[in-house]
C-alpha positions as YAML, in Angstrom:
chain: A
units: angstrom
residues:
- id: 1
  name: MET
  ca: [210.26, 173.09, 9.15]
- id: 2
  name: HIS
  ca: [207.74, 175.68, 8.09]
- id: 3
  name: PRO
  ca: [204.06, 174.65, 8.25]
- id: 4
  name: PHE
  ca: [203.58, 175.51, 4.58]
- id: 5
  name: HIS
  ca: [206.78, 173.86, 3.31]
- id: 6
  name: ARG
  ca: [204.78, 171.83, 0.79]
- id: 7
  name: TYR
  ca: [203.56, 174.97, -0.94]
- id: 8
  name: TRP
  ca: [206.82, 176.93, -1.16]
- id: 9
  name: SER
  ca: [208.12, 177.81, -4.57]
- id: 10
  name: THR
  ca: [211.57, 176.66, -5.70]
- id: 11
  name: ALA
  ca: [214.03, 177.95, -8.30]
- id: 12
  name: SER
  ca: [212.85, 175.37, -10.83]
- id: 13
  name: GLY
  ca: [209.23, 176.38, -10.48]
- id: 14
  name: SER
  ca: [206.45, 176.22, -7.97]
- id: 15
  name: PHE
  ca: [205.18, 172.98, -6.51]
- id: 16
  name: ASP
  ca: [201.61, 172.95, -5.30]
- id: 17
  name: GLN
  ca: [201.76, 169.68, -3.38]
- id: 18
  name: MET
  ca: [205.10, 167.99, -3.26]
- id: 19
  name: HIS
  ca: [205.87, 164.40, -2.51]
- id: 20
  name: HIS
  ca: [205.78, 163.66, 1.23]
- id: 21
  name: HIS
  ca: [209.48, 162.65, 1.22]
- id: 22
  name: TYR
  ca: [210.59, 165.87, -0.48]
- id: 23
  name: PRO
  ca: [212.24, 167.65, 2.51]
- id: 24
  name: ARG
  ca: [214.94, 164.95, 2.76]
- id: 25
  name: PHE
  ca: [214.97, 164.05, -0.93]
- id: 26
  name: TYR
  ca: [218.68, 164.80, -1.48]
- id: 27
  name: ARG
  ca: [219.92, 163.45, 1.86]
- id: 28
  name: GLY
  ca: [219.48, 159.74, 1.14]
- id: 29
  name: PRO
  ca: [218.27, 156.93, 3.37]
- id: 30
  name: SER
  ca: [219.71, 158.29, 6.63]
- id: 31
  name: ARG
  ca: [217.70, 156.04, 8.96]
- id: 32
  name: LEU
  ca: [219.00, 152.90, 7.31]
- id: 33
  name: VAL
  ca: [222.59, 154.16, 7.37]
- id: 34
  name: TRP
  ca: [222.44, 155.09, 11.05]
- id: 35
  name: PHE
  ca: [220.83, 151.75, 11.88]
- id: 36
  name: ALA
  ca: [223.67, 149.91, 10.12]
- id: 37
  name: ILE
  ca: [226.29, 152.02, 11.91]
- id: 38
  name: GLY
  ca: [224.66, 151.34, 15.27]
- id: 39
  name: ALA
  ca: [224.40, 147.61, 14.61]
- id: 40
  name: ALA
  ca: [228.05, 147.44, 13.56]
- id: 41
  name: ALA
  ca: [229.17, 149.35, 16.66]
- id: 42
  name: ALA
  ca: [227.13, 147.12, 18.98]
- id: 43
  name: THR
  ca: [228.48, 143.96, 17.34]
- id: 44
  name: TRP
  ca: [232.07, 145.19, 17.53]
- id: 45
  name: PHE
  ca: [231.64, 146.12, 21.22]
- id: 46
  name: HIS
  ca: [230.13, 142.74, 22.08]
- id: 47
  name: LYS
  ca: [232.83, 140.75, 20.26]
- id: 48
  name: ASN
  ca: [235.62, 142.90, 21.68]
- id: 49
  name: LYS
  ca: [234.27, 142.39, 25.20]
- id: 50
  name: GLU
  ca: [234.17, 138.59, 24.68]
- id: 51
  name: ASN
  ca: [237.74, 138.56, 23.39]
- id: 52
  name: MET
  ca: [239.00, 140.64, 26.29]
- id: 53
  name: GLU
  ca: [237.43, 138.39, 28.92]
- id: 54
  name: CYS
  ca: [238.29, 134.99, 27.47]
- id: 55
  name: ASN
  ca: [237.47, 132.77, 24.55]
- id: 56
  name: ALA
  ca: [234.82, 130.05, 24.55]
- id: 57
  name: ASN
  ca: [237.15, 127.40, 26.04]
- id: 58
  name: GLY
  ca: [238.57, 129.68, 28.71]
- id: 59
  name: TYR
  ca: [242.21, 129.41, 27.63]
- id: 60
  name: CYS
  ca: [243.01, 133.14, 27.41]
- id: 61
  name: LYS
  ca: [243.41, 133.95, 31.07]
- id: 62
  name: THR
  ca: [244.53, 131.74, 33.89]
- id: 63
  name: VAL
  ca: [242.63, 131.55, 37.13]
- id: 64
  name: LYS
  ca: [244.67, 132.53, 40.13]
- id: 65
  name: VAL
  ca: [245.02, 129.61, 42.53]
- id: 66
  name: ILE
  ca: [244.56, 130.53, 46.17]
- id: 67
  name: HIS
  ca: [246.67, 128.45, 48.54]
- id: 68
  name: HIS
  ca: [245.82, 128.07, 52.19]
- id: 69
  name: PRO
  ca: [248.55, 129.04, 54.67]
- id: 70
  name: GLY
  ca: [248.79, 125.47, 55.99]
- id: 71
  name: ASP
  ca: [249.62, 124.08, 52.54]
- id: 72
  name: ARG
  ca: [252.89, 126.02, 52.17]
- id: 73
  name: THR
  ca: [255.87, 124.26, 53.70]
- id: 74
  name: ASP
  ca: [259.00, 125.90, 52.36]
- id: 75
  name: ASP
  ca: [259.98, 129.06, 50.49]
- id: 76
  name: GLU
  ca: [261.22, 127.31, 47.33]
- id: 77
  name: GLN
  ca: [257.85, 125.68, 46.72]
- id: 78
  name: THR
  ca: [256.13, 129.05, 47.25]
- id: 79
  name: GLN
  ca: [258.44, 130.73, 44.76]
- id: 80
  name: LYS
  ca: [257.77, 128.01, 42.15]
- id: 81
  name: VAL
  ca: [254.02, 128.41, 42.59]
- id: 82
  name: SER
  ca: [254.22, 132.20, 42.35]
- id: 83
  name: ARG
  ca: [256.24, 131.96, 39.13]
- id: 84
  name: THR
  ca: [253.69, 129.62, 37.53]
- id: 85
  name: GLU
  ca: [250.76, 131.81, 38.60]
- id: 86
  name: GLU
  ca: [251.95, 134.71, 36.46]
- id: 87
  name: ARG
  ca: [249.69, 135.56, 33.57]
- id: 88
  name: THR
  ca: [250.71, 133.96, 30.31]
- id: 89
  name: TRP
  ca: [249.37, 134.70, 26.85]
- id: 90
  name: LYS
  ca: [250.08, 131.41, 25.18]
- id: 91
  name: TRP
  ca: [247.47, 128.94, 24.09]
- id: 92
  name: GLU
  ca: [247.88, 125.16, 24.10]
- id: 93
  name: TRP
  ca: [245.74, 122.19, 23.31]
- id: 94
  name: PRO
  ca: [244.75, 120.18, 26.36]
- id: 95
  name: PRO
  ca: [246.95, 117.10, 26.86]
- id: 96
  name: LYS
  ca: [245.84, 113.99, 25.01]
- id: 97
  name: HIS
  ca: [245.96, 110.52, 26.51]
- id: 98
  name: GLN
  ca: [248.22, 108.31, 24.46]
- id: 99
  name: ARG
  ca: [247.09, 104.91, 25.67]
- id: 100
  name: PRO
  ca: [243.72, 103.70, 26.91]
- id: 101
  name: GLU
  ca: [245.39, 102.64, 30.17]
- id: 102
  name: ASP
  ca: [246.42, 106.24, 30.83]
- id: 103
  name: TYR
  ca: [242.91, 107.40, 30.13]
- id: 104
  name: ARG
  ca: [241.40, 104.78, 32.44]
- id: 105
  name: ALA
  ca: [243.85, 105.66, 35.19]
- id: 106
  name: GLY
  ca: [242.30, 109.11, 35.56]
- id: 107
  name: ILE
  ca: [238.75, 107.81, 35.95]
- id: 108
  name: PRO
  ca: [237.74, 106.46, 39.37]
- id: 109
  name: ASP
  ca: [236.10, 103.06, 39.47]
- id: 110
  name: PRO
  ca: [232.35, 103.27, 39.80]
- id: 111
  name: VAL
  ca: [230.94, 102.10, 43.09]
- id: 112
  name: ARG
  ca: [228.59, 99.22, 42.54]
- id: 113
  name: PRO
  ca: [225.74, 98.94, 45.04]
- id: 114
  name: GLN
  ca: [225.67, 95.66, 46.91]
- id: 115
  name: PRO
  ca: [222.42, 93.72, 46.64]
- id: 116
  name: PRO
  ca: [220.62, 93.24, 49.96]
- id: 117
  name: GLN
  ca: [221.47, 90.02, 51.74]
- id: 118
  name: GLN
  ca: [217.90, 88.95, 52.44]
- id: 119
  name: PRO
  ca: [214.71, 90.56, 51.25]
- id: 120
  name: ALA
  ca: [212.63, 92.13, 53.98]
- id: 121
  name: PRO
  ca: [209.60, 90.10, 55.02]
- id: 122
  name: PRO
  ca: [206.31, 91.46, 53.69]
- id: 123
  name: MET
  ca: [204.45, 93.78, 56.01]
- id: 124
  name: GLN
  ca: [201.37, 92.13, 57.44]
- id: 125
  name: GLN
  ca: [198.76, 94.18, 59.20]
- id: 126
  name: GLN
  ca: [196.64, 92.62, 61.83]
- id: 127
  name: TRP
  ca: [193.06, 93.67, 61.26]
- id: 128
  name: PRO
  ca: [190.65, 93.49, 64.16]
- id: 129
  name: PRO
  ca: [188.10, 90.72, 63.83]
- id: 130
  name: TRP
  ca: [184.89, 91.62, 62.01]
- id: 131
  name: ASP
  ca: [182.20, 92.82, 64.36]
- id: 132
  name: SER
  ca: [178.69, 92.84, 62.91]
- id: 133
  name: HIS
  ca: [177.38, 95.03, 65.74]
- id: 134
  name: VAL
  ca: [179.83, 97.81, 64.82]
- id: 135
  name: ALA
  ca: [178.77, 97.64, 61.17]
- id: 136
  name: ASP
  ca: [175.10, 97.82, 62.15]
- id: 137
  name: ASP
  ca: [175.80, 100.86, 64.37]
- id: 138
  name: ILE
  ca: [177.63, 102.60, 61.51]
- id: 139
  name: LEU
  ca: [174.75, 101.95, 59.09]
- id: 140
  name: ALA
  ca: [172.22, 103.21, 61.66]
- id: 141
  name: ASP
  ca: [174.22, 106.43, 62.18]
- id: 142
  name: MET
  ca: [174.48, 106.98, 58.43]
- id: 143
  name: SER
  ca: [170.74, 106.48, 57.87]
- id: 144
  name: LYS
  ca: [169.94, 108.81, 60.79]
- id: 145
  name: LYS
  ca: [172.19, 111.56, 59.38]
- id: 146
  name: ALA
  ca: [170.70, 111.09, 55.90]
- id: 147
  name: SER
  ca: [167.13, 111.40, 57.20]
- id: 148
  name: GLU
  ca: [168.06, 114.54, 59.21]
- id: 149
  name: THR
  ca: [169.65, 116.07, 56.11]
- id: 150
  name: LEU
  ca: [166.58, 115.30, 54.00]
- id: 151
  name: THR
  ca: [164.29, 116.78, 56.67]
- id: 152
  name: GLU
  ca: [166.35, 120.00, 56.79]
- id: 153
  name: LEU
  ca: [166.41, 120.18, 53.00]
- id: 154
  name: SER
  ca: [162.64, 119.72, 52.69]
- id: 155
  name: SER
  ca: [161.98, 122.40, 55.35]
- id: 156
  name: THR
  ca: [164.30, 124.80, 53.48]
- id: 157
  name: ILE
  ca: [162.48, 124.11, 50.19]
- id: 158
  name: ASN
  ca: [159.09, 124.65, 51.86]
- id: 159
  name: ALA
  ca: [160.27, 127.99, 53.33]
- id: 160
  name: PHE
  ca: [161.57, 129.05, 49.93]
- id: 161
  name: ASN
  ca: [158.25, 128.15, 48.25]
- id: 162
  name: ALA
  ca: [156.32, 130.09, 50.90]
- id: 163
  name: LYS
  ca: [158.55, 133.14, 50.34]
- id: 164
  name: LEU
  ca: [158.03, 132.90, 46.55]
- id: 165
  name: ALA
  ca: [154.25, 132.67, 47.02]
- id: 166
  name: GLU
  ca: [154.31, 135.73, 49.30]
- id: 167
  name: ARG
  ca: [156.35, 137.75, 46.76]
- id: 168
  name: GLU
  ca: [154.00, 136.67, 43.95]
- id: 169
  name: LYS
  ca: [151.04, 137.83, 46.03]
- id: 170
  name: GLU
  ca: [152.74, 141.21, 46.69]
- id: 171
  name: ARG
  ca: [153.57, 141.59, 43.00]
- id: 172
  name: ARG
  ca: [149.96, 140.94, 41.97]
- id: 173
  name: GLU
  ca: [148.74, 143.45, 44.55]
- id: 174
  name: MET
  ca: [151.16, 146.09, 43.20]
- id: 175
  name: GLU
  ca: [150.08, 145.38, 39.61]
- id: 176
  name: ARG
  ca: [146.45, 145.74, 40.63]
- id: 177
  name: LYS
  ca: [147.19, 149.11, 42.27]
- id: 178
  name: TRP
  ca: [149.10, 150.36, 39.20]
- id: 179
  name: GLU
  ca: [146.29, 149.26, 36.91]
- id: 180
  name: GLU
  ca: [143.78, 151.06, 39.10]
- id: 181
  name: GLU
  ca: [145.89, 154.25, 39.14]
- id: 182
  name: ARG
  ca: [146.26, 154.07, 35.37]
- id: 183
  name: ARG
  ca: [142.50, 153.81, 34.92]
- id: 184
  name: ASN
  ca: [141.74, 156.51, 37.48]
- id: 185
  name: PRO
  ca: [144.73, 158.87, 37.65]
- id: 186
  name: PRO
  ca: [144.86, 161.10, 40.71]
- id: 187
  name: LYS
  ca: [143.64, 164.62, 40.15]
- id: 188
  name: ILE
  ca: [146.02, 167.38, 41.05]
- id: 189
  name: VAL
  ca: [144.28, 170.58, 41.95]
...
């Protein structure tokens, strides 16, 4: 497309600024048509692939049954099995059970758990007898550790306060020097 295609003159007259859809004005909505064609092709491909593999119930193709060599006993039985394994293209409803007895015959009986004969005796722990000396020792150790922790904490706080006081002193000294330099600037010769 030419850079000045908007300003070209036509047989019917000259257009100064044409509508921004003018270059494909007579071609129609091509994007929409191609989108519809693509969607239809994708849908057809997907459905065709499903139909070729099998339908939702799996009745289109039969699964090949693999027999172990020990299962085969005579040639006639093998020939019957090989004839039935051939691919067939017929579809049938699954067999229906005519009577409830037939239906129940295919279901195994549920196994019911047997209740325990006797409940287990409750577990009883034997605690050692209470010793007041052990409790006193534990309390003494806890109070000793607490006092050591408080001592360490107070020494840390005191060191931190001393460091803050030292920094404050340095800051005031620096401010005093800056103020003095501002009042009496150094003379550069």
